[in-house]
Short mmCIF file of C-alpha atoms in Angstrom, two decimals:
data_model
loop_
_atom_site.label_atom_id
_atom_site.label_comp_id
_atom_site.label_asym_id
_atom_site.label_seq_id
_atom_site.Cartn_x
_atom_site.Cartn_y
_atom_site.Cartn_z
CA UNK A 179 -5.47 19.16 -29.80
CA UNK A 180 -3.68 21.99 -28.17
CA UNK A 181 -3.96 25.46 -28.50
CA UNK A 182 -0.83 27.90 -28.26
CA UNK A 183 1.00 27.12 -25.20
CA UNK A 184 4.35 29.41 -24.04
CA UNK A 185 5.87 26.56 -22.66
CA UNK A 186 5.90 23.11 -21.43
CA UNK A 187 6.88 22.51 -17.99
CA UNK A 188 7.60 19.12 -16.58
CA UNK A 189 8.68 17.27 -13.01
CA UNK A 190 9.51 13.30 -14.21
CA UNK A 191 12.26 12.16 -11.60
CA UNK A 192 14.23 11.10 -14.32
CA UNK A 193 17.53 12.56 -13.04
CA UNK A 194 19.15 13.04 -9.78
CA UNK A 195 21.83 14.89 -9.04
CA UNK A 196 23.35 13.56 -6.01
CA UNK A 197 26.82 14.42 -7.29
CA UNK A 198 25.69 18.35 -6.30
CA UNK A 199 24.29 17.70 -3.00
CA UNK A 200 21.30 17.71 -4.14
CA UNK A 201 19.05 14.93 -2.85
CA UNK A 202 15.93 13.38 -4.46
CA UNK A 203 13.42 15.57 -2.88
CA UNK A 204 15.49 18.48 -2.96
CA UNK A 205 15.84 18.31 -6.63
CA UNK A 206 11.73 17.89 -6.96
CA UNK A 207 10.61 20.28 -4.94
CA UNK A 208 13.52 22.55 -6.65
CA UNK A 209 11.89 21.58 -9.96
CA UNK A 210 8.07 21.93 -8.53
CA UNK A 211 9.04 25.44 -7.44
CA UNK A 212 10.42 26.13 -11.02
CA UNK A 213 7.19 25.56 -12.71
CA UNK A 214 4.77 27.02 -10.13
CA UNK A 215 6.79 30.39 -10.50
CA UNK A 216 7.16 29.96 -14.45
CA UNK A 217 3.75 28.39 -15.58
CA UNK A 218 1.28 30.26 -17.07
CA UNK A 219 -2.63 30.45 -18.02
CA UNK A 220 -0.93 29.28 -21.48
CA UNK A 221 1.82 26.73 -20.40
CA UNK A 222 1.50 22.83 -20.22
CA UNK A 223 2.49 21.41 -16.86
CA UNK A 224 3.34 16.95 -16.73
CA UNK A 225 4.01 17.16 -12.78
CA UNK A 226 4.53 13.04 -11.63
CA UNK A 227 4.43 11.71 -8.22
CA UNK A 228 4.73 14.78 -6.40
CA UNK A 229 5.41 14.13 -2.47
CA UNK A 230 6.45 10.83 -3.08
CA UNK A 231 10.46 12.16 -1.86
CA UNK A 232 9.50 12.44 1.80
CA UNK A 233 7.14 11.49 4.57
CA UNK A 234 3.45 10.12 4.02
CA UNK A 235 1.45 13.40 5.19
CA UNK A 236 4.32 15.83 4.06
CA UNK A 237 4.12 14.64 0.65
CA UNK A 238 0.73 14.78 0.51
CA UNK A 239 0.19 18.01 1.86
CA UNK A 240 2.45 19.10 -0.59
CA UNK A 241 0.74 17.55 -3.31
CA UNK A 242 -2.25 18.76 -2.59
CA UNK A 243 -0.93 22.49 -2.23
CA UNK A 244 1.09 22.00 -5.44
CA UNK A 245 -2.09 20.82 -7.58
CA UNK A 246 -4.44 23.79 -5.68
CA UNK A 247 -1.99 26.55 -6.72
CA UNK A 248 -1.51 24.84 -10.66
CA UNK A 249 -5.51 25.25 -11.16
CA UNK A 250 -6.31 28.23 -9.02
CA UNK A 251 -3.06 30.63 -9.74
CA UNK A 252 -1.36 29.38 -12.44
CA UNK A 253 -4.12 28.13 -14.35
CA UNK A 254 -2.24 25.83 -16.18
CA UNK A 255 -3.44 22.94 -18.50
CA UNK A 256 -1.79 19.84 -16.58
CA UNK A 257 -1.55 16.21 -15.87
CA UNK A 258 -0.61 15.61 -12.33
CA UNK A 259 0.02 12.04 -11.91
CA UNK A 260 -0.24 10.87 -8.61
CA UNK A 261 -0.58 7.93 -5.89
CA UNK A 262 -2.45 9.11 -3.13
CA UNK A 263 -6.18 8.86 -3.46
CA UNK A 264 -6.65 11.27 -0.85
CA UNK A 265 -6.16 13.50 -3.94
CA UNK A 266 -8.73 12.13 -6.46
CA UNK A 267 -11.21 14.29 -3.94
CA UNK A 268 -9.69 17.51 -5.67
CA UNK A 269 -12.02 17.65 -8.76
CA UNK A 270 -15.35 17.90 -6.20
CA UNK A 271 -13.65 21.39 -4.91
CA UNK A 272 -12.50 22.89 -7.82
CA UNK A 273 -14.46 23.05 -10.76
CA UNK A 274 -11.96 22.14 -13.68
CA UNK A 275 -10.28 19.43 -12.83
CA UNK A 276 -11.12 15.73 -13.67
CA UNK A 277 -9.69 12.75 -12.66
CA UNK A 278 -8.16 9.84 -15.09
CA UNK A 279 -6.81 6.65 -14.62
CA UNK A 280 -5.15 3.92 -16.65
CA UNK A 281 -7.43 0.73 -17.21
CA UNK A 282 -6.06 -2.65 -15.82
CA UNK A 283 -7.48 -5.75 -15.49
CA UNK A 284 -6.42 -8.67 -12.90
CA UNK A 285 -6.77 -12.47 -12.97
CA UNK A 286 -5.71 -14.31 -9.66
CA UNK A 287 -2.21 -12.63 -9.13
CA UNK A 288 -1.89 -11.68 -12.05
CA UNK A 289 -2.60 -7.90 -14.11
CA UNK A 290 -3.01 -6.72 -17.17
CA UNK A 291 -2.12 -2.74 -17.90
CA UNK A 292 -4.44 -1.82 -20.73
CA UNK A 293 -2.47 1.41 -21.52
CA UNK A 294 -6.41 2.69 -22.05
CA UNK A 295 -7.19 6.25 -20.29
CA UNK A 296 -10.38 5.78 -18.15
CA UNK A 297 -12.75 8.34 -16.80
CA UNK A 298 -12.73 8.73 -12.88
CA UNK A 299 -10.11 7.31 -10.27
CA UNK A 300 -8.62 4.13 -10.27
CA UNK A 301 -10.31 2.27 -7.72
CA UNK A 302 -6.91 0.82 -5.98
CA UNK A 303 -3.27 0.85 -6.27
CA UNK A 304 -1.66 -2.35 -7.45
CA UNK A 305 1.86 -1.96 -6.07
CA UNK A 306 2.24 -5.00 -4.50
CA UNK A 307 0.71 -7.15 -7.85
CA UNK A 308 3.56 -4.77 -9.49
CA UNK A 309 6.18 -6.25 -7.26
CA UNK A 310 5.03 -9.46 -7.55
CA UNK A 311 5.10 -9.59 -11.71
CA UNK A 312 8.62 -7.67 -11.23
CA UNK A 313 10.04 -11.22 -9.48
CA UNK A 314 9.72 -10.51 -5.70
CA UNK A 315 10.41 -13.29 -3.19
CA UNK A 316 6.85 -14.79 -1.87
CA UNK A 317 8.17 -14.36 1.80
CA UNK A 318 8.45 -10.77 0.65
CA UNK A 319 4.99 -10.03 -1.08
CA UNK A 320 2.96 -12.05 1.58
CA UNK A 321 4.51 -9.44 4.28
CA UNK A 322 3.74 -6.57 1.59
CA UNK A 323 0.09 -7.53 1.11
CA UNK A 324 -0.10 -8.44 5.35
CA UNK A 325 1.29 -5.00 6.21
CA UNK A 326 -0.55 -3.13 3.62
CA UNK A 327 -4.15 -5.32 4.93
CA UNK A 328 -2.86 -3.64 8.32
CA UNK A 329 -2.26 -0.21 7.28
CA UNK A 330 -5.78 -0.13 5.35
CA UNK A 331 -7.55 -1.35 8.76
CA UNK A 332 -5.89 0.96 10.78
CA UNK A 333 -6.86 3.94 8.56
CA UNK A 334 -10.15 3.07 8.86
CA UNK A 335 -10.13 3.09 12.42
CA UNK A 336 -8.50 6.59 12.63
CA UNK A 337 -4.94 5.00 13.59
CA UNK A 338 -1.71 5.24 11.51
CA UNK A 339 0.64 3.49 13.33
CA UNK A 340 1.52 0.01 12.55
CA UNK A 341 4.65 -2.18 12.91
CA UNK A 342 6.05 -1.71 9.09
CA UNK A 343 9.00 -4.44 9.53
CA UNK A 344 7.54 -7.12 11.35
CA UNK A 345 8.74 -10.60 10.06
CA UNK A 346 7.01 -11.92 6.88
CA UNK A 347 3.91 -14.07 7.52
CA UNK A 348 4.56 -17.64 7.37
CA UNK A 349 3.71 -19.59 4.46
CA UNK A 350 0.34 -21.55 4.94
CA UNK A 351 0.47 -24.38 6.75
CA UNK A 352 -2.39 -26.99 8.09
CA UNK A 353 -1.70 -25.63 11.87
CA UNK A 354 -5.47 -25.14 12.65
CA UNK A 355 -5.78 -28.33 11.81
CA UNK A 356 -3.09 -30.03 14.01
CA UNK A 357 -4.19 -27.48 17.03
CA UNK A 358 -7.98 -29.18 16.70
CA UNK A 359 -6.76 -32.65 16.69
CA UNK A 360 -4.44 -32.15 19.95
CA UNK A 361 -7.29 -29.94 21.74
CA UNK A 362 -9.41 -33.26 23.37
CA UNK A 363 -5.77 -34.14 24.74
CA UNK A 364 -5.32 -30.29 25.77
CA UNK A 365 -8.48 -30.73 27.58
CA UNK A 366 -8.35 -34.03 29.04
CA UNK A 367 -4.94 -32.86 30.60
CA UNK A 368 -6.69 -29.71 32.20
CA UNK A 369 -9.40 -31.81 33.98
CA UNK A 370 -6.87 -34.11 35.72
CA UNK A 371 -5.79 -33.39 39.64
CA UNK A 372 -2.85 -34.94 39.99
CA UNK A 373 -2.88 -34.56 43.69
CA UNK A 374 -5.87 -36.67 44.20
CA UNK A 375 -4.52 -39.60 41.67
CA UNK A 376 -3.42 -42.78 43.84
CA UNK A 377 -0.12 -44.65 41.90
CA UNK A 378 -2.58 -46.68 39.88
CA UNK A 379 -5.29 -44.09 38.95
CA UNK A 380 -1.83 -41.93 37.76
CA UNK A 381 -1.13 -44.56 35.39
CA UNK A 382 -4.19 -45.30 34.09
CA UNK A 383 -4.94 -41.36 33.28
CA UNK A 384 -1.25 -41.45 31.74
CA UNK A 385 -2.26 -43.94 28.89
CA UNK A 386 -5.39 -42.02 28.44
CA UNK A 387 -3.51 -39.46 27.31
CA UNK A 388 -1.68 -40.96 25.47
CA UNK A 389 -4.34 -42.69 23.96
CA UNK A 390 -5.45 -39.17 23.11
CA UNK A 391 -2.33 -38.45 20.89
CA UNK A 392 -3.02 -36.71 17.61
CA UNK A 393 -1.99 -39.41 14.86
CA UNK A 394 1.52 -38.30 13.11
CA UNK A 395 0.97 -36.90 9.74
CA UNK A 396 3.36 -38.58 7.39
#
């Protein structure tokens, strides 16, 4: 149930308008700065993915100042959809907002969408299970998920920098395995001094090592 609202105010992305010069971002923050001058203490604001247009800590900065001036200026009833969790820390400084999320449920690789609205934040993003169930080469999602393990470390230490395009990690394969098997050889090759060998004690070392061959898997 609503009460009387003046007007409803929204910021979708579901038009560009590149034909005009005017780019993606330029067209949402054109839009954002529509409904933070219009809005009202009466008006109903649907602002989604804000930020997402440009850089990591522009967008979010802008996000962040976007929602702060809806609930302290505007006063606006509004649903501000958004990815970064850094946000989901704005209900614990101002006193009414509340944050939402959409209940899913995962098996394995796979998730479920509930299309159920849950009290709270969602507790992580699931873009790469998204990109996955959309038909994403493996190669793909397995350097997704290895960059995105990396970018979640490196937050945690304080460090943002990581190498986004490395090559994709390699599908898994028993190399541990075949490294262990050839490591007596590895070793038994270390210990030899092949100055000191006479003809003879050259030979016999060389079937040693051989002897020492990991077996050929078939």
């Amino acid at each position: 149930r609503l009460g009387p609202i003046d007007a409803i105010h929204t910021r979708i992305g579901a038009a560009d308008d590149l034909a005009n010069a005017q780019s993606t971002f330029m067209l949402e923050m054109t839009e954002a700065a529509a409904i933070v001058h219009g809005a009202t203490d009466c008006s109903l604001v649907l602002m989604d993915e804000i930020g997402r247009g440009t850089s990591t800590f522009d967008g979010l900065a802008l996000a962040a100042a976007i929602a702060t001036q809806l609930h302290d200026r505007n006063r606006s009833f509004t649903l501000f959809a958004t990815h970064y969790f850094e946000l989901t820390e704005f209900p614990a400084r101002h006193e009414r907002a509340v944050n939402l999320h959409v209940g899913a449920v995962e098996s394995g690789h796979d998730i479920v969408f509930l299309h159920q609205i849950e009290p709270g934040p969602a507790s992580r993003s699931y873009g790469v299970q998204v990109a996955r169930l959309a038909g994403m080469p493996n190669a793909l999602i397995r350097q997704a998920q290895a960059t995105l393990q990396a970018l979640q470390a490196k937050a945690q230490q304080g460090q943002a920098q990581v190498d986004l395009f490395a090559p994709p990690p390699a599908a898994p394969e028993p190399a541990a395995a075949a490294a262990d098997a050839a490591q007596p050889l590895l070793d038994a090759l270390a210990a030899l001094e092949p100055d000191t060998l006479s003809p003879r004690e050259a030979l016999d070392a060389l079937y040693r090592l051989r002897a020492l061959l990991p077996k050929a898997t078939p």
